[in-house]
Amino acid sequence: MTSTDTPVVVSATGSVPSVRPGAFPRLLNLARQLATFGTIGAVCFVIDLGVYNLLRATVMPDGPIAAKIVSALVSTAIAWIGNRFITFRSERRTGGRATLREGLLFAATNLVGLGIAAACLYVSHYLLGFTSTLADNVAGNGVGLVLGTAFRFAAYKALVFRSTDARRTKELAA
């Protein structure tokens, strides 16, 4: 056996396990990405809530929609920076044009995620007839938030933070 060969572990029954070499590091990386994605999302939720309430209490007391738009823009920008430099740091693109493309894809992905949450609320409220405040919160901020977040993570990983350099490096390492 040379130093570059991968040792094969044989079980007591004589069979070789079906886990591919390198699967554990990939799962570990995915778990790390999920944890940092969730942490950044939680921080940005608090920022969104804080900025919204600060604006409503000070400069926009009569403008709930404008305050929500501003707070969503601030928290989305911070989420992009956090995900770009922490969660998906090894997959992110470099260069001005690629960064602009990444930012636009990030914004579009967030709009689709928002649409998923709004669609859940629409179905619950208007099609199923669940019109209480609790039902609206469960549909929009419960089911919609979970589905929208799952979509965003998958889209960030598959579309937004997909550097050709990172893919080439991963292929060479495999």
mmCIF file of C-alpha atoms in Angstrom:
data_model
loop_
_atom_site.group_PDB
_atom_site.id
_atom_site.type_symbol
_atom_site.label_atom_id
_atom_site.label_comp_id
_atom_site.label_asym_id
_atom_site.label_seq_id
_atom_site.Cartn_x
_atom_site.Cartn_y
_atom_site.Cartn_z
ATOM 1 C CA MET A 1 0.000 0.000 0.000
ATOM 2 C CA THR A 2 1.329 3.425 -0.895
ATOM 3 C CA SER A 3 0.774 6.597 1.080
ATOM 4 C CA THR A 4 -1.872 7.721 -1.434
ATOM 5 C CA ASP A 5 -4.001 4.567 -1.217
ATOM 6 C CA THR A 6 -7.177 4.731 0.810
ATOM 7 C CA PRO A 7 -7.372 1.889 3.322
ATOM 8 C CA VAL A 8 -10.482 -0.265 3.015
ATOM 9 C CA VAL A 9 -12.159 -1.316 6.227
ATOM 10 C CA VAL A 10 -13.813 -4.725 6.053
ATOM 11 C CA SER A 11 -16.579 -5.564 8.506
ATOM 12 C CA ALA A 12 -16.743 -8.788 10.527
ATOM 13 C CA THR A 13 -19.002 -10.288 7.836
ATOM 14 C CA GLY A 14 -16.371 -9.621 5.196
ATOM 15 C CA SER A 15 -18.340 -6.915 3.384
ATOM 16 C CA VAL A 16 -17.039 -3.470 2.549
ATOM 17 C CA PRO A 17 -19.151 -0.581 3.896
ATOM 18 C CA SER A 18 -21.014 1.416 1.251
ATOM 19 C CA VAL A 19 -19.859 4.849 2.491
ATOM 20 C CA ARG A 20 -17.864 6.605 -0.201
ATOM 21 C CA PRO A 21 -14.461 8.000 0.733
ATOM 22 C CA GLY A 22 -14.798 11.657 1.567
ATOM 23 C CA ALA A 23 -18.500 11.434 2.458
ATOM 24 C CA PHE A 24 -17.922 12.300 6.115
ATOM 25 C CA PRO A 25 -16.013 15.529 5.387
ATOM 26 C CA ARG A 26 -18.766 16.574 2.969
ATOM 27 C CA LEU A 27 -21.463 15.884 5.575
ATOM 28 C CA LEU A 28 -19.442 17.762 8.167
ATOM 29 C CA ASN A 29 -19.116 20.722 5.803
ATOM 30 C CA LEU A 30 -22.868 20.629 5.099
ATOM 31 C CA ALA A 31 -23.608 20.572 8.848
ATOM 32 C CA ARG A 32 -21.278 23.551 9.353
ATOM 33 C CA GLN A 33 -22.982 25.432 6.541
ATOM 34 C CA LEU A 34 -26.439 24.692 7.934
ATOM 35 C CA ALA A 35 -25.374 25.854 11.408
ATOM 36 C CA THR A 36 -23.837 29.118 10.202
ATOM 37 C CA PHE A 37 -26.745 29.707 7.783
ATOM 38 C CA GLY A 38 -29.189 29.301 10.658
ATOM 39 C CA THR A 39 -27.162 31.540 12.953
ATOM 40 C CA ILE A 40 -26.892 34.273 10.341
ATOM 41 C CA GLY A 41 -30.619 33.934 9.645
ATOM 42 C CA ALA A 42 -31.450 34.293 13.336
ATOM 43 C CA VAL A 43 -29.195 37.340 13.688
ATOM 44 C CA CYS A 44 -30.750 38.927 10.606
ATOM 45 C CA PHE A 45 -34.257 38.220 11.911
ATOM 46 C CA VAL A 46 -33.374 40.128 15.090
ATOM 47 C CA ILE A 47 -31.837 42.945 13.012
ATOM 48 C CA ASP A 48 -34.954 43.109 10.811
ATOM 49 C CA LEU A 49 -37.207 43.256 13.858
ATOM 50 C CA GLY A 50 -35.001 45.801 15.626
ATOM 51 C CA VAL A 51 -34.588 48.138 12.648
ATOM 52 C CA TYR A 52 -38.314 47.971 11.911
ATOM 53 C CA ASN A 53 -39.288 48.847 15.479
ATOM 54 C CA LEU A 54 -36.606 51.537 15.746
ATOM 55 C CA LEU A 55 -37.839 53.198 12.554
ATOM 56 C CA ARG A 56 -41.471 52.976 13.682
ATOM 57 C CA ALA A 57 -40.599 54.502 17.064
ATOM 58 C CA THR A 58 -38.528 57.364 15.601
ATOM 59 C CA VAL A 59 -38.487 58.582 11.997
ATOM 60 C CA MET A 60 -41.347 56.532 10.471
ATOM 61 C CA PRO A 61 -44.141 56.389 13.059
ATOM 62 C CA ASP A 62 -46.817 56.532 10.352
ATOM 63 C CA GLY A 63 -45.037 54.425 7.745
ATOM 64 C CA PRO A 64 -45.177 50.714 8.604
ATOM 65 C CA ILE A 65 -44.709 49.575 4.998
ATOM 66 C CA ALA A 66 -41.732 51.860 4.340
ATOM 67 C CA ALA A 67 -40.190 50.845 7.678
ATOM 68 C CA LYS A 68 -40.606 47.167 6.778
ATOM 69 C CA ILE A 69 -39.020 47.671 3.365
ATOM 70 C CA VAL A 70 -36.022 49.471 4.914
ATOM 71 C CA SER A 71 -35.608 46.856 7.657
ATOM 72 C CA ALA A 72 -35.853 44.015 5.125
ATOM 73 C CA LEU A 73 -33.244 45.666 2.887
ATOM 74 C CA VAL A 74 -30.847 46.165 5.815
ATOM 75 C CA SER A 75 -31.232 42.596 7.086
ATOM 76 C CA THR A 76 -30.945 41.134 3.563
ATOM 77 C CA ALA A 77 -27.707 43.056 2.926
ATOM 78 C CA ILE A 78 -26.271 41.802 6.212
ATOM 79 C CA ALA A 79 -27.431 38.247 5.404
ATOM 80 C CA TRP A 80 -25.658 38.414 2.034
ATOM 81 C CA ILE A 81 -22.419 39.606 3.618
ATOM 82 C CA GLY A 82 -22.637 36.978 6.374
ATOM 83 C CA ASN A 83 -23.423 34.121 4.024
ATOM 84 C CA ARG A 84 -20.846 35.284 1.502
ATOM 85 C CA PHE A 85 -17.979 35.553 3.947
ATOM 86 C CA ILE A 86 -18.907 32.858 6.486
ATOM 87 C CA THR A 87 -21.379 30.185 5.343
ATOM 88 C CA PHE A 88 -20.357 29.867 1.691
ATOM 89 C CA ARG A 89 -16.858 31.361 1.853
ATOM 90 C CA SER A 90 -15.291 28.500 -0.125
ATOM 91 C CA GLU A 91 -17.929 28.660 -2.880
ATOM 92 C CA ARG A 92 -18.292 32.398 -3.361
ATOM 93 C CA ARG A 93 -17.302 34.157 -6.549
ATOM 94 C CA THR A 94 -14.514 36.684 -6.825
ATOM 95 C CA GLY A 95 -14.207 39.730 -9.040
ATOM 96 C CA GLY A 96 -16.491 42.719 -9.462
ATOM 97 C CA ARG A 97 -18.759 41.350 -12.174
ATOM 98 C CA ALA A 98 -19.138 37.954 -10.466
ATOM 99 C CA THR A 99 -19.864 39.634 -7.119
ATOM 100 C CA LEU A 100 -22.569 41.792 -8.709
ATOM 101 C CA ARG A 101 -24.120 38.710 -10.319
ATOM 102 C CA GLU A 102 -23.982 36.898 -6.972
ATOM 103 C CA GLY A 103 -25.668 39.832 -5.207
ATOM 104 C CA LEU A 104 -28.446 39.990 -7.788
ATOM 105 C CA LEU A 105 -29.014 36.233 -7.568
ATOM 106 C CA PHE A 106 -29.068 36.526 -3.760
ATOM 107 C CA ALA A 107 -31.729 39.250 -3.950
ATOM 108 C CA ALA A 108 -33.810 37.270 -6.462
ATOM 109 C CA THR A 109 -33.558 34.154 -4.297
ATOM 110 C CA ASN A 110 -34.759 36.133 -1.277
ATOM 111 C CA LEU A 111 -37.712 37.475 -3.252
ATOM 112 C CA VAL A 112 -38.710 33.923 -4.206
ATOM 113 C CA GLY A 113 -38.338 32.875 -0.549
ATOM 114 C CA LEU A 114 -40.619 35.748 0.449
ATOM 115 C CA GLY A 115 -43.059 34.643 -2.251
ATOM 116 C CA ILE A 116 -43.125 31.131 -0.791
ATOM 117 C CA ALA A 117 -44.053 32.502 2.646
ATOM 118 C CA ALA A 118 -46.689 34.780 1.110
ATOM 119 C CA ALA A 119 -48.114 31.871 -0.906
ATOM 120 C CA CYS A 120 -48.452 29.756 2.247
ATOM 121 C CA LEU A 121 -50.299 32.620 3.916
ATOM 122 C CA TYR A 122 -52.521 33.115 0.852
ATOM 123 C CA VAL A 123 -53.471 29.430 0.669
ATOM 124 C CA SER A 124 -54.232 29.246 4.379
ATOM 125 C CA HIS A 125 -56.118 32.528 4.623
ATOM 126 C CA TYR A 126 -58.014 32.747 1.336
ATOM 127 C CA LEU A 127 -58.303 29.196 0.017
ATOM 128 C CA LEU A 128 -58.608 27.203 3.244
ATOM 129 C CA GLY A 129 -60.426 29.910 5.202
ATOM 130 C CA PHE A 130 -58.156 29.958 8.262
ATOM 131 C CA THR A 131 -58.437 33.672 9.003
ATOM 132 C CA SER A 132 -57.421 34.031 12.649
ATOM 133 C CA THR A 133 -54.244 35.862 13.621
ATOM 134 C CA LEU A 134 -52.828 32.591 14.942
ATOM 135 C CA ALA A 135 -53.549 30.774 11.667
ATOM 136 C CA ASP A 136 -51.986 33.611 9.659
ATOM 137 C CA ASN A 137 -48.849 33.480 11.821
ATOM 138 C CA VAL A 138 -48.599 29.691 11.592
ATOM 139 C CA ALA A 139 -49.006 29.778 7.803
ATOM 140 C CA GLY A 140 -46.798 32.783 7.038
ATOM 141 C CA ASN A 141 -44.218 32.788 9.820
ATOM 142 C CA GLY A 142 -44.255 29.058 10.550
ATOM 143 C CA VAL A 143 -44.794 26.942 7.461
ATOM 144 C CA GLY A 144 -43.863 29.714 5.026
ATOM 145 C CA LEU A 145 -40.690 30.638 6.900
ATOM 146 C CA VAL A 146 -39.541 27.003 7.067
ATOM 147 C CA LEU A 147 -40.248 26.294 3.390
ATOM 148 C CA GLY A 148 -38.781 29.638 2.278
ATOM 149 C CA THR A 149 -35.651 29.079 4.364
ATOM 150 C CA ALA A 150 -35.161 25.569 2.974
ATOM 151 C CA PHE A 151 -35.541 26.962 -0.550
ATOM 152 C CA ARG A 152 -33.060 29.784 0.139
ATOM 153 C CA PHE A 153 -30.402 27.446 1.531
ATOM 154 C CA ALA A 154 -30.701 25.098 -1.461
ATOM 155 C CA ALA A 155 -30.710 28.003 -3.929
ATOM 156 C CA TYR A 156 -27.728 29.703 -2.271
ATOM 157 C CA LYS A 157 -25.794 26.454 -2.447
ATOM 158 C CA ALA A 158 -26.825 25.549 -6.006
ATOM 159 C CA LEU A 159 -27.079 28.945 -7.707
ATOM 160 C CA VAL A 160 -25.798 31.928 -5.797
ATOM 161 C CA PHE A 161 -22.495 30.808 -4.276
ATOM 162 C CA ARG A 162 -21.211 28.553 -7.076
ATOM 163 C CA SER A 163 -17.717 29.555 -8.011
ATOM 164 C CA THR A 164 -16.184 27.747 -10.965
ATOM 165 C CA ASP A 165 -12.839 28.007 -9.156
ATOM 166 C CA ALA A 166 -14.295 26.313 -6.065
ATOM 167 C CA ARG A 167 -15.848 23.540 -8.157
ATOM 168 C CA ARG A 168 -12.573 22.997 -10.026
ATOM 169 C CA THR A 169 -10.662 22.834 -6.725
ATOM 170 C CA LYS A 170 -13.155 20.314 -5.315
ATOM 171 C CA GLU A 171 -12.905 18.153 -8.452
ATOM 172 C CA LEU A 172 -9.114 18.122 -8.239
ATOM 173 C CA ALA A 173 -9.261 17.166 -4.565
ATOM 174 C CA ALA A 174 -11.623 14.235 -5.251
#
